Amino acid sequence: MSRTILIVGTCPVDAAGNKWILGIECGETEVGKYRQSVLRVIDA
């Protein structure tokens, strides 16, 4: 299922080497934490 996320910040790389992104999903009001490897850029 695709979701649109507005990127609002980044987190330091964790001990396992994962890069995390802070973002807000379209229609939501809370900031969530997403693995960078599962996100892709939408070209407009």
mmCIF file of N, CA, C and O in Angstrom:
data_model
loop_
_atom_site.group_PDB
_atom_site.id
_atom_site.type_symbol
_atom_site.label_atom_id
_atom_site.label_comp_id
_atom_site.label_asym_id
_atom_site.label_seq_id
_atom_site.Cartn_x
_atom_site.Cartn_y
_atom_site.Cartn_z
ATOM 1 N N MET A 1 0.847 -1.175 0.000
ATOM 2 C CA MET A 1 0.000 0.000 0.000
ATOM 3 C C MET A 1 0.890 1.235 0.000
ATOM 4 O O MET A 1 1.778 1.373 0.824
ATOM 5 N N SER A 2 0.659 2.142 -0.917
ATOM 6 C CA SER A 2 1.468 3.351 -1.020
ATOM 7 C C SER A 2 0.925 4.446 -0.110
ATOM 8 O O SER A 2 -0.283 4.584 0.046
ATOM 9 N N ARG A 3 1.836 5.183 0.463
ATOM 10 C CA ARG A 3 1.470 6.326 1.299
ATOM 11 C C ARG A 3 2.349 7.498 0.911
ATOM 12 O O ARG A 3 3.504 7.309 0.541
ATOM 13 N N THR A 4 1.808 8.691 1.003
ATOM 14 C CA THR A 4 2.585 9.895 0.727
ATOM 15 C C THR A 4 3.049 10.463 2.059
ATOM 16 O O THR A 4 2.242 10.662 2.971
ATOM 17 N N ILE A 5 4.362 10.712 2.159
ATOM 18 C CA ILE A 5 4.955 11.178 3.414
ATOM 19 C C ILE A 5 5.735 12.453 3.155
ATOM 20 O O ILE A 5 6.559 12.512 2.238
ATOM 21 N N LEU A 6 5.487 13.464 3.972
ATOM 22 C CA LEU A 6 6.243 14.714 3.934
ATOM 23 C C LEU A 6 7.427 14.551 4.875
ATOM 24 O O LEU A 6 7.250 14.309 6.071
ATOM 25 N N ILE A 7 8.648 14.643 4.348
ATOM 26 C CA ILE A 7 9.857 14.493 5.159
ATOM 27 C C ILE A 7 10.083 15.773 5.965
ATOM 28 O O ILE A 7 10.103 16.864 5.407
ATOM 29 N N VAL A 8 10.254 15.614 7.283
ATOM 30 C CA VAL A 8 10.462 16.772 8.148
ATOM 31 C C VAL A 8 11.806 16.745 8.872
ATOM 32 O O VAL A 8 12.185 17.732 9.494
ATOM 33 N N GLY A 9 12.534 15.623 8.789
ATOM 34 C CA GLY A 9 13.835 15.567 9.448
ATOM 35 C C GLY A 9 14.475 14.204 9.295
ATOM 36 O O GLY A 9 13.903 13.289 8.711
ATOM 37 N N THR A 10 15.682 14.080 9.821
ATOM 38 C CA THR A 10 16.400 12.812 9.797
ATOM 39 C C THR A 10 16.894 12.475 11.196
ATOM 40 O O THR A 10 16.986 13.347 12.063
ATOM 41 N N CYS A 11 17.203 11.216 11.406
ATOM 42 C CA CYS A 11 17.754 10.745 12.682
ATOM 43 C C CYS A 11 19.159 10.206 12.427
ATOM 44 O O CYS A 11 19.474 9.819 11.307
ATOM 45 N N PRO A 12 19.978 10.125 13.458
ATOM 46 C CA PRO A 12 21.299 9.508 13.293
ATOM 47 C C PRO A 12 21.147 8.033 12.931
ATOM 48 O O PRO A 12 20.138 7.405 13.250
ATOM 49 N N VAL A 13 22.150 7.471 12.282
ATOM 50 C CA VAL A 13 22.157 6.052 11.939
ATOM 51 C C VAL A 13 22.205 5.246 13.237
ATOM 52 O O VAL A 13 22.960 5.569 14.151
ATOM 53 N N ASP A 14 21.364 4.194 13.335
ATOM 54 C CA ASP A 14 21.343 3.401 14.570
ATOM 55 C C ASP A 14 22.479 2.365 14.586
ATOM 56 O O ASP A 14 23.249 2.262 13.636
ATOM 57 N N ALA A 15 22.565 1.601 15.662
ATOM 58 C CA ALA A 15 23.651 0.640 15.845
ATOM 59 C C ALA A 15 23.658 -0.448 14.764
ATOM 60 O O ALA A 15 24.698 -1.003 14.446
ATOM 61 N N ALA A 16 22.491 -0.739 14.189
ATOM 62 C CA ALA A 16 22.390 -1.767 13.144
ATOM 63 C C ALA A 16 22.691 -1.207 11.762
ATOM 64 O O ALA A 16 22.667 -1.931 10.780
ATOM 65 N N GLY A 17 22.950 0.103 11.680
ATOM 66 C CA GLY A 17 23.279 0.725 10.402
ATOM 67 C C GLY A 17 22.081 1.229 9.616
ATOM 68 O O GLY A 17 22.211 1.584 8.452
ATOM 69 N N ASN A 18 20.903 1.243 10.235
ATOM 70 C CA ASN A 18 19.703 1.729 9.566
ATOM 71 C C ASN A 18 19.635 3.250 9.589
ATOM 72 O O ASN A 18 19.936 3.876 10.603
ATOM 73 N N LYS A 19 19.239 3.845 8.455
ATOM 74 C CA LYS A 19 19.025 5.287 8.392
ATOM 75 C C LYS A 19 17.528 5.534 8.564
ATOM 76 O O LYS A 19 16.708 4.883 7.922
ATOM 77 N N TRP A 20 17.170 6.469 9.443
ATOM 78 C CA TRP A 20 15.769 6.748 9.748
ATOM 79 C C TRP A 20 15.394 8.159 9.322
ATOM 80 O O TRP A 20 16.196 9.086 9.413
ATOM 81 N N ILE A 21 14.155 8.317 8.884
ATOM 82 C CA ILE A 21 13.614 9.588 8.424
ATOM 83 C C ILE A 21 12.383 9.914 9.269
ATOM 84 O O ILE A 21 11.566 9.032 9.541
ATOM 85 N N LEU A 22 12.237 11.165 9.663
ATOM 86 C CA LEU A 22 11.031 11.615 10.347
ATOM 87 C C LEU A 22 10.096 12.217 9.311
ATOM 88 O O LEU A 22 10.519 13.003 8.463
ATOM 89 N N GLY A 23 8.826 11.835 9.361
ATOM 90 C CA GLY A 23 7.893 12.334 8.369
ATOM 91 C C GLY A 23 6.466 12.304 8.866
ATOM 92 O O GLY A 23 6.145 11.671 9.867
ATOM 93 N N ILE A 24 5.597 13.001 8.137
ATOM 94 C CA ILE A 24 4.169 13.050 8.437
ATOM 95 C C ILE A 24 3.425 12.487 7.239
ATOM 96 O O ILE A 24 3.586 12.983 6.122
ATOM 97 N N GLU A 25 2.627 11.437 7.465
ATOM 98 C CA GLU A 25 1.829 10.861 6.383
ATOM 99 C C GLU A 25 0.690 11.805 6.037
ATOM 100 O O GLU A 25 0.128 12.480 6.908
ATOM 101 N N CYS A 26 0.339 11.823 4.759
ATOM 102 C CA CYS A 26 -0.764 12.637 4.284
ATOM 103 C C CYS A 26 -2.039 12.235 5.035
ATOM 104 O O CYS A 26 -2.374 11.055 5.120
ATOM 105 N N GLY A 27 -2.724 13.199 5.636
ATOM 106 C CA GLY A 27 -3.945 12.946 6.390
ATOM 107 C C GLY A 27 -3.729 12.680 7.862
ATOM 108 O O GLY A 27 -4.690 12.514 8.609
ATOM 109 N N GLU A 28 -2.477 12.631 8.314
ATOM 110 C CA GLU A 28 -2.166 12.377 9.723
ATOM 111 C C GLU A 28 -1.683 13.656 10.398
ATOM 112 O O GLU A 28 -1.369 14.644 9.727
ATOM 113 N N THR A 29 -1.599 13.637 11.711
ATOM 114 C CA THR A 29 -1.157 14.819 12.453
ATOM 115 C C THR A 29 0.087 14.561 13.296
ATOM 116 O O THR A 29 0.635 15.484 13.880
ATOM 117 N N GLU A 30 0.537 13.309 13.369
ATOM 118 C CA GLU A 30 1.704 12.978 14.189
ATOM 119 C C GLU A 30 2.903 12.628 13.318
ATOM 120 O O GLU A 30 2.765 12.031 12.252
ATOM 121 N N VAL A 31 4.082 12.969 13.802
ATOM 122 C CA VAL A 31 5.329 12.640 13.107
ATOM 123 C C VAL A 31 5.641 11.171 13.350
ATOM 124 O O VAL A 31 5.548 10.681 14.473
ATOM 125 N N GLY A 32 6.009 10.464 12.288
ATOM 126 C CA GLY A 32 6.387 9.061 12.383
ATOM 127 C C GLY A 32 7.841 8.874 12.002
ATOM 128 O O GLY A 32 8.488 9.762 11.452
ATOM 129 N N LYS A 33 8.363 7.689 12.286
ATOM 130 C CA LYS A 33 9.757 7.360 11.989
ATOM 131 C C LYS A 33 9.748 6.240 10.948
ATOM 132 O O LYS A 33 9.098 5.214 11.147
ATOM 133 N N TYR A 34 10.464 6.455 9.825
ATOM 134 C CA TYR A 34 10.452 5.519 8.711
ATOM 135 C C TYR A 34 11.875 5.162 8.321
ATOM 136 O O TYR A 34 12.749 6.016 8.320
ATOM 137 N N ARG A 35 12.088 3.903 7.947
ATOM 138 C CA ARG A 35 13.392 3.489 7.435
ATOM 139 C C ARG A 35 13.590 4.091 6.058
ATOM 140 O O ARG A 35 12.720 4.022 5.205
ATOM 141 N N GLN A 36 14.734 4.705 5.830
ATOM 142 C CA GLN A 36 15.018 5.349 4.551
ATOM 143 C C GLN A 36 14.973 4.333 3.404
ATOM 144 O O GLN A 36 14.547 4.652 2.304
ATOM 145 N N SER A 37 15.360 3.100 3.664
ATOM 146 C CA SER A 37 15.422 2.092 2.602
ATOM 147 C C SER A 37 14.058 1.720 2.040
ATOM 148 O O SER A 37 13.972 1.181 0.940
ATOM 149 N N VAL A 38 12.961 2.015 2.733
ATOM 150 C CA VAL A 38 11.631 1.665 2.230
ATOM 151 C C VAL A 38 10.948 2.839 1.539
ATOM 152 O O VAL A 38 9.860 2.687 0.996
ATOM 153 N N LEU A 39 11.578 4.008 1.558
ATOM 154 C CA LEU A 39 10.998 5.196 0.934
ATOM 155 C C LEU A 39 11.559 5.412 -0.456
ATOM 156 O O LEU A 39 12.686 5.040 -0.733
ATOM 157 N N ARG A 40 10.769 6.022 -1.319
ATOM 158 C CA ARG A 40 11.275 6.413 -2.645
ATOM 159 C C ARG A 40 10.729 7.790 -2.983
ATOM 160 O O ARG A 40 9.646 8.179 -2.548
ATOM 161 N N VAL A 41 11.472 8.518 -3.762
ATOM 162 C CA VAL A 41 11.122 9.885 -4.155
ATOM 163 C C VAL A 41 10.093 9.838 -5.273
ATOM 164 O O VAL A 41 10.212 9.047 -6.203
ATOM 165 N N ILE A 42 9.094 10.720 -5.182
ATOM 166 C CA ILE A 42 8.110 10.874 -6.248
ATOM 167 C C ILE A 42 8.516 12.075 -7.077
ATOM 168 O O ILE A 42 8.625 13.181 -6.553
ATOM 169 N N ASP A 43 8.763 11.870 -8.363
ATOM 170 C CA ASP A 43 9.090 12.979 -9.263
ATOM 171 C C ASP A 43 7.795 13.584 -9.765
ATOM 172 O O ASP A 43 6.931 12.877 -10.284
ATOM 173 N N ALA A 44 7.701 14.889 -9.620
ATOM 174 C CA ALA A 44 6.478 15.565 -10.065
ATOM 175 C C ALA A 44 6.623 16.072 -11.476
ATOM 176 O O ALA A 44 7.644 16.318 -12.008
#
